Tab-separated table of C-alpha atoms in Angstrom:
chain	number	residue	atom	x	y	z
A	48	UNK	CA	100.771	108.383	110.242
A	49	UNK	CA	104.467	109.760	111.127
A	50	UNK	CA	106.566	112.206	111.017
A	51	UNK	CA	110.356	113.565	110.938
A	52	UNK	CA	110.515	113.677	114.643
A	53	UNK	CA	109.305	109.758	114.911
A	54	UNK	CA	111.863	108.576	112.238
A	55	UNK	CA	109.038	107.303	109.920
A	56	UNK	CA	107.932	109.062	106.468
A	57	UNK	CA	111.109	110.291	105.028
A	58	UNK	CA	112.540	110.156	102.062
A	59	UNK	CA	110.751	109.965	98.477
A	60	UNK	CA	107.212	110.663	98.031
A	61	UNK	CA	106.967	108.734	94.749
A	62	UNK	CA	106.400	105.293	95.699
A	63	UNK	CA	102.785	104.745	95.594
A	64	UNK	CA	102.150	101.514	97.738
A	65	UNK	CA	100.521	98.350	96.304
A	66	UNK	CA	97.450	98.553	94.253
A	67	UNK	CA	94.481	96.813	95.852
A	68	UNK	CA	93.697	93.582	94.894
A	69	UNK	CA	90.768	93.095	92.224
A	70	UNK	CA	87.602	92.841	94.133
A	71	UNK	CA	85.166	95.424	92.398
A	72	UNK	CA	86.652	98.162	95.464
A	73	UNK	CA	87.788	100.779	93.016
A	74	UNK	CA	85.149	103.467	92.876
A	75	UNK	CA	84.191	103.050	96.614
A	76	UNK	CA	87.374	102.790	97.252
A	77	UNK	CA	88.552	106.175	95.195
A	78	UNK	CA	85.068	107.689	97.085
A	79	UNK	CA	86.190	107.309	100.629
A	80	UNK	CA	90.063	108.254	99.896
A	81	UNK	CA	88.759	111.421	98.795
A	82	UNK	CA	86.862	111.622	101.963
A	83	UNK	CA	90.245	110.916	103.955
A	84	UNK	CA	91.873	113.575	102.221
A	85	UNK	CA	89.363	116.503	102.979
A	86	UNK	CA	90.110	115.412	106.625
A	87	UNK	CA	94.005	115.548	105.688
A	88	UNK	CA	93.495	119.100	104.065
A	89	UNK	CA	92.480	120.275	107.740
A	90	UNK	CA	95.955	119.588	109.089
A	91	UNK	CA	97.683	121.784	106.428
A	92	UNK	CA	100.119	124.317	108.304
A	93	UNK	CA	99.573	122.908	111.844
A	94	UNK	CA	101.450	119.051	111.619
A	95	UNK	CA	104.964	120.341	111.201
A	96	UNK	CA	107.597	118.338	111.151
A	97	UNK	CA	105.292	115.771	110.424
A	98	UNK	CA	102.947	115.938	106.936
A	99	UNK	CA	98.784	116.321	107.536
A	100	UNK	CA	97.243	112.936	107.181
A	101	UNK	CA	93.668	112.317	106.818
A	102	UNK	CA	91.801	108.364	107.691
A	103	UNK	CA	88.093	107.326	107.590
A	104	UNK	CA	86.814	104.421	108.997
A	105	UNK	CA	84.237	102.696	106.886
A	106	UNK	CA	82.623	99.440	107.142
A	107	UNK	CA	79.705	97.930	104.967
A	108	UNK	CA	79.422	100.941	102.897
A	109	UNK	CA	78.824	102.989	106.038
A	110	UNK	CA	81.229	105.747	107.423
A	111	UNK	CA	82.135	105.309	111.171
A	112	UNK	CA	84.223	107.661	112.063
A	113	UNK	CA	86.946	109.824	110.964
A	114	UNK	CA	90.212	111.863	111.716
A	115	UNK	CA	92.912	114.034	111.031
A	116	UNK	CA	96.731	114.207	112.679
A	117	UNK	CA	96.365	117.665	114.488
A	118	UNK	CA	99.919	118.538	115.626
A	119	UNK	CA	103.326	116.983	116.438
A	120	UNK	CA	103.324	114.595	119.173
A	121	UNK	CA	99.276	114.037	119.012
A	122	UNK	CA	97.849	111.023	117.937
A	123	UNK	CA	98.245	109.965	114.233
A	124	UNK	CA	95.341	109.937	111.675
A	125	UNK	CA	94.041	106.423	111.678
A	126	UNK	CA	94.391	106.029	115.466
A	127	UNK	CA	91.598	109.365	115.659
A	128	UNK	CA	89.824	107.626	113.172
A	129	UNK	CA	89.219	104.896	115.061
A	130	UNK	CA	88.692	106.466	118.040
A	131	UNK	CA	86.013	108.555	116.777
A	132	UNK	CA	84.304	105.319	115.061
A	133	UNK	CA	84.647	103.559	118.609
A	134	UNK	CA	83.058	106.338	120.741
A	135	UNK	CA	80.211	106.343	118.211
A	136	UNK	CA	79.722	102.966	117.973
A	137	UNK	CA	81.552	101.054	120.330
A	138	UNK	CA	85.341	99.500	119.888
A	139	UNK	CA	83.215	96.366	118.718
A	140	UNK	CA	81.871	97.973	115.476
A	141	UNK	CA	86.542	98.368	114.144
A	142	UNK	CA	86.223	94.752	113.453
A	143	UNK	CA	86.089	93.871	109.797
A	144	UNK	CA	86.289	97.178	108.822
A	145	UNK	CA	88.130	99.546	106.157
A	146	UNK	CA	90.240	101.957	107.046
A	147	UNK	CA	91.394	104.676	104.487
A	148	UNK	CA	94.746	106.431	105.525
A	149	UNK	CA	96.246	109.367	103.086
A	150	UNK	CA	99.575	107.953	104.375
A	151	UNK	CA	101.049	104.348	104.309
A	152	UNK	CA	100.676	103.761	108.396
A	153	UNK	CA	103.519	104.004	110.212
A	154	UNK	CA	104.934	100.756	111.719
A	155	UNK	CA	107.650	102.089	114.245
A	156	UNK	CA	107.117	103.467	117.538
A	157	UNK	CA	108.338	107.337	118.229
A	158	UNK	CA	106.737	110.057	120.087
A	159	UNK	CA	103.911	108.387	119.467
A	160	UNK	CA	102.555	103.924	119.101
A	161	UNK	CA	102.743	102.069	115.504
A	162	UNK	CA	99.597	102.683	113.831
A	163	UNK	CA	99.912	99.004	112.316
A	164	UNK	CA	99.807	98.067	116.063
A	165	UNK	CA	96.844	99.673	116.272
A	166	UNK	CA	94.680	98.465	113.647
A	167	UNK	CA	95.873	94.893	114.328
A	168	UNK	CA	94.513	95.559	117.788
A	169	UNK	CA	91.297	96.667	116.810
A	170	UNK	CA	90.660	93.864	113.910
A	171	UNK	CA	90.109	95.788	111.030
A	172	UNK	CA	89.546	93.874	108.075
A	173	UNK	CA	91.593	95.969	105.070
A	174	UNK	CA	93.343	98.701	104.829
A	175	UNK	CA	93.877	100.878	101.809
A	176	UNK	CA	96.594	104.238	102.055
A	177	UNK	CA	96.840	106.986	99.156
A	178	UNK	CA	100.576	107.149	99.291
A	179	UNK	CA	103.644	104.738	99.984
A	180	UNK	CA	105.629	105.653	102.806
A	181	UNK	CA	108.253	108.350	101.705
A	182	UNK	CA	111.468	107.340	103.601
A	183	UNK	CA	112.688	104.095	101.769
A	184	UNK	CA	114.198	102.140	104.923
A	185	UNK	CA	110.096	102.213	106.119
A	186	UNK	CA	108.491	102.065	102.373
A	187	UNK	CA	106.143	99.417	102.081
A	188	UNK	CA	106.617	97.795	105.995
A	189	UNK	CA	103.118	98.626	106.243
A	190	UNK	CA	102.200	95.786	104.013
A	191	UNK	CA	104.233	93.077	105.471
A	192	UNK	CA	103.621	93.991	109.119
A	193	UNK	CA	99.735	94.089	107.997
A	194	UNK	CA	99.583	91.598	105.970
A	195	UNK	CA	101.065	88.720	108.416
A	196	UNK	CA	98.553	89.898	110.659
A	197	UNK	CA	95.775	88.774	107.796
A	198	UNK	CA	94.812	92.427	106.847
A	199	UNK	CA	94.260	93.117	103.202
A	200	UNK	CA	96.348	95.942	102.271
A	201	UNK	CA	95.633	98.192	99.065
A	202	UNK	CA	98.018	101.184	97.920
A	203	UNK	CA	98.041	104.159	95.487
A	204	UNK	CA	94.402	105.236	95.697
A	205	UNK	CA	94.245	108.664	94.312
A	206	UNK	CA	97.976	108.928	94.921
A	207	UNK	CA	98.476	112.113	93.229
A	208	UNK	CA	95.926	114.126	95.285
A	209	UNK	CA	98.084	112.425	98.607
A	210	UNK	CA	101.405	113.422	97.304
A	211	UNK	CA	100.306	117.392	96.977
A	212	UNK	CA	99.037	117.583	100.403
A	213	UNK	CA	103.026	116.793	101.536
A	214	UNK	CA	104.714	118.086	99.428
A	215	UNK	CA	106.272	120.523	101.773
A	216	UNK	CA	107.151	117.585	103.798
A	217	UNK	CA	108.243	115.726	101.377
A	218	UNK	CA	110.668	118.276	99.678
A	219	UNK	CA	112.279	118.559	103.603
A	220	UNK	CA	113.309	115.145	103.636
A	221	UNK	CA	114.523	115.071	99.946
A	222	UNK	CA	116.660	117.982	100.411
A	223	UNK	CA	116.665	119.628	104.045
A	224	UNK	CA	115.099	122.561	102.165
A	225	UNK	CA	111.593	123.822	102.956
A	226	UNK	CA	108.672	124.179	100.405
A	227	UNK	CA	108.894	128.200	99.831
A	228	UNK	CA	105.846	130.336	98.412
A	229	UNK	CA	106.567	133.723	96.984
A	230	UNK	CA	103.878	136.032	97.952
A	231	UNK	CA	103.876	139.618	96.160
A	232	UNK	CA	101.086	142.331	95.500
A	233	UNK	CA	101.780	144.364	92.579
A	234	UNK	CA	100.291	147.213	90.509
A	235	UNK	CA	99.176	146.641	86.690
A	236	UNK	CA	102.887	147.520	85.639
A	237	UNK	CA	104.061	144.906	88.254
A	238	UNK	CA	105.159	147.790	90.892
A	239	UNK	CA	105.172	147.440	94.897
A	240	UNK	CA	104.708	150.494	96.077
A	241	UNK	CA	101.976	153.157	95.768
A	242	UNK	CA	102.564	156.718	95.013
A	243	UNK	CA	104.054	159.054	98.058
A	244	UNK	CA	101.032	160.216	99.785
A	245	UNK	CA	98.656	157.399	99.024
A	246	UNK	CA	98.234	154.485	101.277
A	247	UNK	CA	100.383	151.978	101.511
A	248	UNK	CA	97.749	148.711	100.538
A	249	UNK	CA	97.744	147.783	96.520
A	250	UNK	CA	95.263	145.292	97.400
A	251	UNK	CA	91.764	145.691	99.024
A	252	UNK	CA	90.723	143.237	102.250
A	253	UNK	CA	89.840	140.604	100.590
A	254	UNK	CA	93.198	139.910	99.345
A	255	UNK	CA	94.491	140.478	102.707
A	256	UNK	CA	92.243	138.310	103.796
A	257	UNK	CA	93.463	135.042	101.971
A	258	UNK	CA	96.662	136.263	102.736
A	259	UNK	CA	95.407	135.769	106.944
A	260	UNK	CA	94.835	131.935	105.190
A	261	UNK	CA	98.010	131.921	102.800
A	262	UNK	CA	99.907	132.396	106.212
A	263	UNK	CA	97.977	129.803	107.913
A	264	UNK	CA	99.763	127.075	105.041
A	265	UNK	CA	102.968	128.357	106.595
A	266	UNK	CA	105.559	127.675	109.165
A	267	UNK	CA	107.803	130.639	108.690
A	268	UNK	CA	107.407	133.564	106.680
A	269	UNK	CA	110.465	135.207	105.382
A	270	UNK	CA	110.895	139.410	104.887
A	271	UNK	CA	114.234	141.602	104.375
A	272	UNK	CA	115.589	143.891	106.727
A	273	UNK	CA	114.371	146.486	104.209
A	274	UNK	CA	111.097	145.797	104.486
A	275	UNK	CA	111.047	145.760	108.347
A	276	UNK	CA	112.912	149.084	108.561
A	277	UNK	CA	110.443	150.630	105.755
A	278	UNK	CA	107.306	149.007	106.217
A	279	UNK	CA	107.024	147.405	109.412
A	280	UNK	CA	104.636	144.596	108.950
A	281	UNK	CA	103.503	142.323	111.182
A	282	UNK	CA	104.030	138.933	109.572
A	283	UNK	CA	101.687	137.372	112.011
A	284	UNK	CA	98.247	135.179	111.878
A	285	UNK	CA	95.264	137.347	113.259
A	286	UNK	CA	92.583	135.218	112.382
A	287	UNK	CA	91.910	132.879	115.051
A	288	UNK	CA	90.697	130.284	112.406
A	289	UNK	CA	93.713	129.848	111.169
A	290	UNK	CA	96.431	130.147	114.691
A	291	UNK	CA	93.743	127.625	116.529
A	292	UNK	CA	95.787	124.611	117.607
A	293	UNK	CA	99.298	125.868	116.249
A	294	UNK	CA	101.944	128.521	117.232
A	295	UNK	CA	102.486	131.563	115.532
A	296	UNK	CA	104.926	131.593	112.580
A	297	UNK	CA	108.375	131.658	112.495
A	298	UNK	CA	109.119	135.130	111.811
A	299	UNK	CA	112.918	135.361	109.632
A	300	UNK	CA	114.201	138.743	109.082
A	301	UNK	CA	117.510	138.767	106.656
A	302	UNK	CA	119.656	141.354	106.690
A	303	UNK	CA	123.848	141.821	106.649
A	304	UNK	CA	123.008	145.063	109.353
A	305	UNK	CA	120.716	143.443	112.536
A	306	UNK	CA	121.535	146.923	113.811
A	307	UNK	CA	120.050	148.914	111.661
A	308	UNK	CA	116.629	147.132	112.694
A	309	UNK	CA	114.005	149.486	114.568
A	310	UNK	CA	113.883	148.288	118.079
A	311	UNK	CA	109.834	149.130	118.039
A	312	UNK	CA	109.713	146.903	114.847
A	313	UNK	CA	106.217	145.223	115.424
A	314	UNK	CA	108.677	141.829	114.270
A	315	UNK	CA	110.807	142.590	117.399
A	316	UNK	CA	108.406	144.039	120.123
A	317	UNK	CA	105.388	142.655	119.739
A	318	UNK	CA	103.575	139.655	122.327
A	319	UNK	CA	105.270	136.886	120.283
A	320	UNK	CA	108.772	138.349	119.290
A	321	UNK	CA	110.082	135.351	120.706
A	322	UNK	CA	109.158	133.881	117.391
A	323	UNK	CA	110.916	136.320	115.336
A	324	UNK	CA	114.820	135.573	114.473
A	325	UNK	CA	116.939	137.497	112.734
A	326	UNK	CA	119.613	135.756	109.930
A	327	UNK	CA	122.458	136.884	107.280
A	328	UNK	CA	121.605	137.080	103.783
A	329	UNK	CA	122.217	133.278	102.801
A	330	UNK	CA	118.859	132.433	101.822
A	331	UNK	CA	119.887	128.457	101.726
A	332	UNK	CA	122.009	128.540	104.463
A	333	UNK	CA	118.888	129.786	106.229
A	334	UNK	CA	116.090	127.780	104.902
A	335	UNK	CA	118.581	124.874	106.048
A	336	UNK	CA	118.404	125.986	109.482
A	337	UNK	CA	114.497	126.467	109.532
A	338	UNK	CA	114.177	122.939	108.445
A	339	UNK	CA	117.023	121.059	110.562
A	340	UNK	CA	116.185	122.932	113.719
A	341	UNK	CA	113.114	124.631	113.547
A	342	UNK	CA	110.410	121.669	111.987
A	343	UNK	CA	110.046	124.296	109.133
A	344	UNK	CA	108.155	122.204	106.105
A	345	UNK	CA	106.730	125.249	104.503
A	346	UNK	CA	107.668	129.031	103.932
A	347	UNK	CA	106.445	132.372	102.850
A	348	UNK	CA	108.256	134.672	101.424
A	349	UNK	CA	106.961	138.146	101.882
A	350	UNK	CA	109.602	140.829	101.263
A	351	UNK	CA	110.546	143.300	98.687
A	352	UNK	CA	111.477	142.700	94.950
A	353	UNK	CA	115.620	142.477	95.588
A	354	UNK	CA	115.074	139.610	98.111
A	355	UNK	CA	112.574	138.491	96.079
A	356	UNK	CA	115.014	137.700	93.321
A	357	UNK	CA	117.907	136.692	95.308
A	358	UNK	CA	115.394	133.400	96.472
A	359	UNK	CA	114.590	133.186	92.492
A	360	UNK	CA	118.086	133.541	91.065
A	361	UNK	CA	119.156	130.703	93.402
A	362	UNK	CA	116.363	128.192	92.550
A	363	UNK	CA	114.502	128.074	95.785
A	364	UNK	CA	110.890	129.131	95.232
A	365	UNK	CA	108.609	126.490	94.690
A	366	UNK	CA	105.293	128.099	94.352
A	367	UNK	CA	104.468	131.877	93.600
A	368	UNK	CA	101.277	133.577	94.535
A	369	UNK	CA	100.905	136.871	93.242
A	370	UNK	CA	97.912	139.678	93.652
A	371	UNK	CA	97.290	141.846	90.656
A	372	UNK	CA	95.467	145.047	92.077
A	373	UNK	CA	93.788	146.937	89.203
A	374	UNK	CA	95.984	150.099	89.548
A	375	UNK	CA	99.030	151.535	88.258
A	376	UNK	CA	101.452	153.129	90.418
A	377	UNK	CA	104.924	153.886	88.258
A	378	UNK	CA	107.725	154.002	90.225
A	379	UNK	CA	111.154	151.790	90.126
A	380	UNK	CA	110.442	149.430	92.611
A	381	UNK	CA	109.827	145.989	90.861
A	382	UNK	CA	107.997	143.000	91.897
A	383	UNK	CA	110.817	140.718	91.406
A	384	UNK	CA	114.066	141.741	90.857
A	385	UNK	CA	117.379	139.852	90.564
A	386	UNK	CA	119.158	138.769	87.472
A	387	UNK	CA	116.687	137.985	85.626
A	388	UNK	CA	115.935	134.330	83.579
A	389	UNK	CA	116.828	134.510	79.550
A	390	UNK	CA	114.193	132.191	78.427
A	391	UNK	CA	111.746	133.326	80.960
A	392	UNK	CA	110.143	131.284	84.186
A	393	UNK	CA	107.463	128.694	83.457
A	394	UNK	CA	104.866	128.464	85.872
A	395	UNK	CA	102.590	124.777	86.002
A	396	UNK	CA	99.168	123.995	86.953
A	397	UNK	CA	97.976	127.887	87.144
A	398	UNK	CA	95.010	128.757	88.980
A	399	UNK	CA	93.178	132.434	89.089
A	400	UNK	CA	91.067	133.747	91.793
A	401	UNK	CA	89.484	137.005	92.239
A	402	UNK	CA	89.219	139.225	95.919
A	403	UNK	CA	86.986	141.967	95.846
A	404	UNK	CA	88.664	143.819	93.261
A	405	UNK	CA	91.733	141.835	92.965
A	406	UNK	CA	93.260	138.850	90.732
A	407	UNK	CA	95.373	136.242	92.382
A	408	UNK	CA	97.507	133.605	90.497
A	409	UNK	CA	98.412	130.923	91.985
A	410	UNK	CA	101.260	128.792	90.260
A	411	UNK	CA	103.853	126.078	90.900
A	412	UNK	CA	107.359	127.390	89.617
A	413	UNK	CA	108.594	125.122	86.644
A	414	UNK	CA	111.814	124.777	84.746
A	415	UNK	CA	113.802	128.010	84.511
A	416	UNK	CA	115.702	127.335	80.956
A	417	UNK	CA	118.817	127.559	82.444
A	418	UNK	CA	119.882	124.481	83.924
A	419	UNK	CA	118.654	125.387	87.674
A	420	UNK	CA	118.079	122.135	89.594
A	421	UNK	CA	114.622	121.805	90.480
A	422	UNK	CA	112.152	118.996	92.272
A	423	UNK	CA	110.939	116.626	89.274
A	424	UNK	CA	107.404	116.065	88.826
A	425	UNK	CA	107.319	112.976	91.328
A	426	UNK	CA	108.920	115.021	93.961
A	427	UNK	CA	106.478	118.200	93.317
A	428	UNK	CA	103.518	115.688	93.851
């Protein structure tokens, strides 16, 4: 696999590659893609710029080795994939195999060699990718530069499942804009804040808890100058799980008044406020930057309701992911605030969880009603 910074894998994620030739490979074939992209799903939050790609190597029914793109500038998918099949079984055992890549293999050289290179090297037999290249200048190389080499190429094998794992990619090189999650905790009657006096968690620790992993998606997380001078989070991975093998965050306070902040603001004084930056209130403008100049793919947004509905008014939340503690607080501060949508917000492909005593929803944002542009379903993956 690619990335941004190897000028490979841009563009649109629709194109699904070739579909294999008949041959009786389809279930086995389906079988060991999912297999590929449980190794992909390991490289979620920790690849940026590039997407997570997953690869197995497989030959007579029997799995040799397998491997995941760790982190920018590391090698690809297939290439640990192989390597991991050749330390088991010697460099001898690649020939006349099958590899499964999430990702059509790159075939230019950047920070990193051509993975077609590679498996033309090591004499693998057929090759078979989830999803076609995204960039359109590079969609589809893969099978020519493989395929004069006498490899069997085979495309769009549970390309669906491939084009949700990048999606945050994906929407980066469609639109320089970064896939953002809205994260909020609210009472029963969709409120913030406790009660003066109480404590200031709605939710118990496990909801915090798959927040630590929430996070862990992330490249940046988002907050308002509000919510640093009022609550003075953290916005930081603690769970070693998740920050092993990637950087903190991005931390991205927005405010009109950077003077206002609290100079012992855990976002400014703690052992990584290098990684906190502080921006105007242009949400685009911003999430622009984070993408352009930063390798941001994915954000969280994690702020009070106003910002909240500033990001929703303007059309740029993807996902939401909201905790439903079973309390109610009163109060005027709202979960989401803004102007408001007249024919309501759809939300696709809903999925409930419970923490402890807590329900989370987790939703892709839909169509507002309104005439809002937003990613179409081959985009969204």
């Amino acid at each position: 696999m690619t990335g941004s910074e190897d000028h490979d894998r841009r563009g649109r994620p629709g194109g699904q590659g070739r579909q294999g030739r008949p041959g009786g490979h389809g279930e086995d074939d389906a079988r060991w893609m999912a297999r590929a992209l449980a190794e992909g799903r390991r490289g979620i939050g920790r690849t940026a710029p590039n997407p997570p790609v997953g690869a197995v190597v497989v030959k007579d029914g029997v799995e040799l080795g397998s491997g995941w793109h760790r982190r920018a500038g590391e090698p690809h998918a297939e290439r640990e994939a192989m390597a991991a099949a050749a330390a088991a079984h010697g460099a001898a055992a690649l020939a006349g195999a099958t590899v499964y890549v999430t990702l059509e293999p790159c075939s230019t050289v950047g920070r990193t060699p051509a993975c077609t290179a590679g498996l033309i090297e090591a004499g693998v037999a057929r090759v078979v990718y989830a999803l076609r290249d995204p960039n359109p200048a590079h969609a589809g190389a893969a099978d020519r530069v493989l395929g004069a080499a006498g490899i069997e190429v085979a495309g769009g094998v549970l390309a669906d499942e491939a084009a949700a794992l990048i999606r945050p990619f994906a929407k980066v090189q469609l639109r320089g804009l970064p896939w953002v999650i809205l994260k909020s905790a609210m009472s029963l009657d969709g409120r913030l804040t406790r009660p003066p006096g109480e404590g200031m968690w709605l939710t118990g620790p496990e909801a915090r808890a798959e927040v630590q992993r929430l996070r862990g998606e992330c490249d940046a997380i988002l907050t308002s100058g509000e919510t640093v001078r009022n609550d003075r989070p953290r916005l930081d991975l603690r769970d070693f799980q998740y920050l092993d093998g990637r950087d903190q965050p991005w931390r991205v306070i927005l405010t009109d008044r950077p003077g206002s902040l609290p100079a012992d603001a855990p976002l400014l004084s703690d052992g990584h406020r290098e990684r906190t930056l502080v921006r105007g209130r242009d949400p685009e403008a911003v999430l622009r930057e984070l993408a352009a100049e930063r390798g941001v793919c994915c954000a969280l947004l994690e702020c009070g309701g106003r910002l909240a509905g500033t990001f929703m008014d303007a059309g740029l939340v993807d996902e939401v992911v909201l905790f439903l503690a079973p309390r109610i607080t009163g109060g005027a501060v709202a979960a989401v605030g803004g102007e408001g949508f007249a024919e309501g917000l759809e939300l696709e492909d809903p999925r409930f969880a419970r923490f402890g005593p807590d329900v989370m929803l987790r939703a892709r944002v839909g169509d507002c009603g309104e005439g809002k542009p937003r990613m179409n379903a081959d985009e969204r993956g």
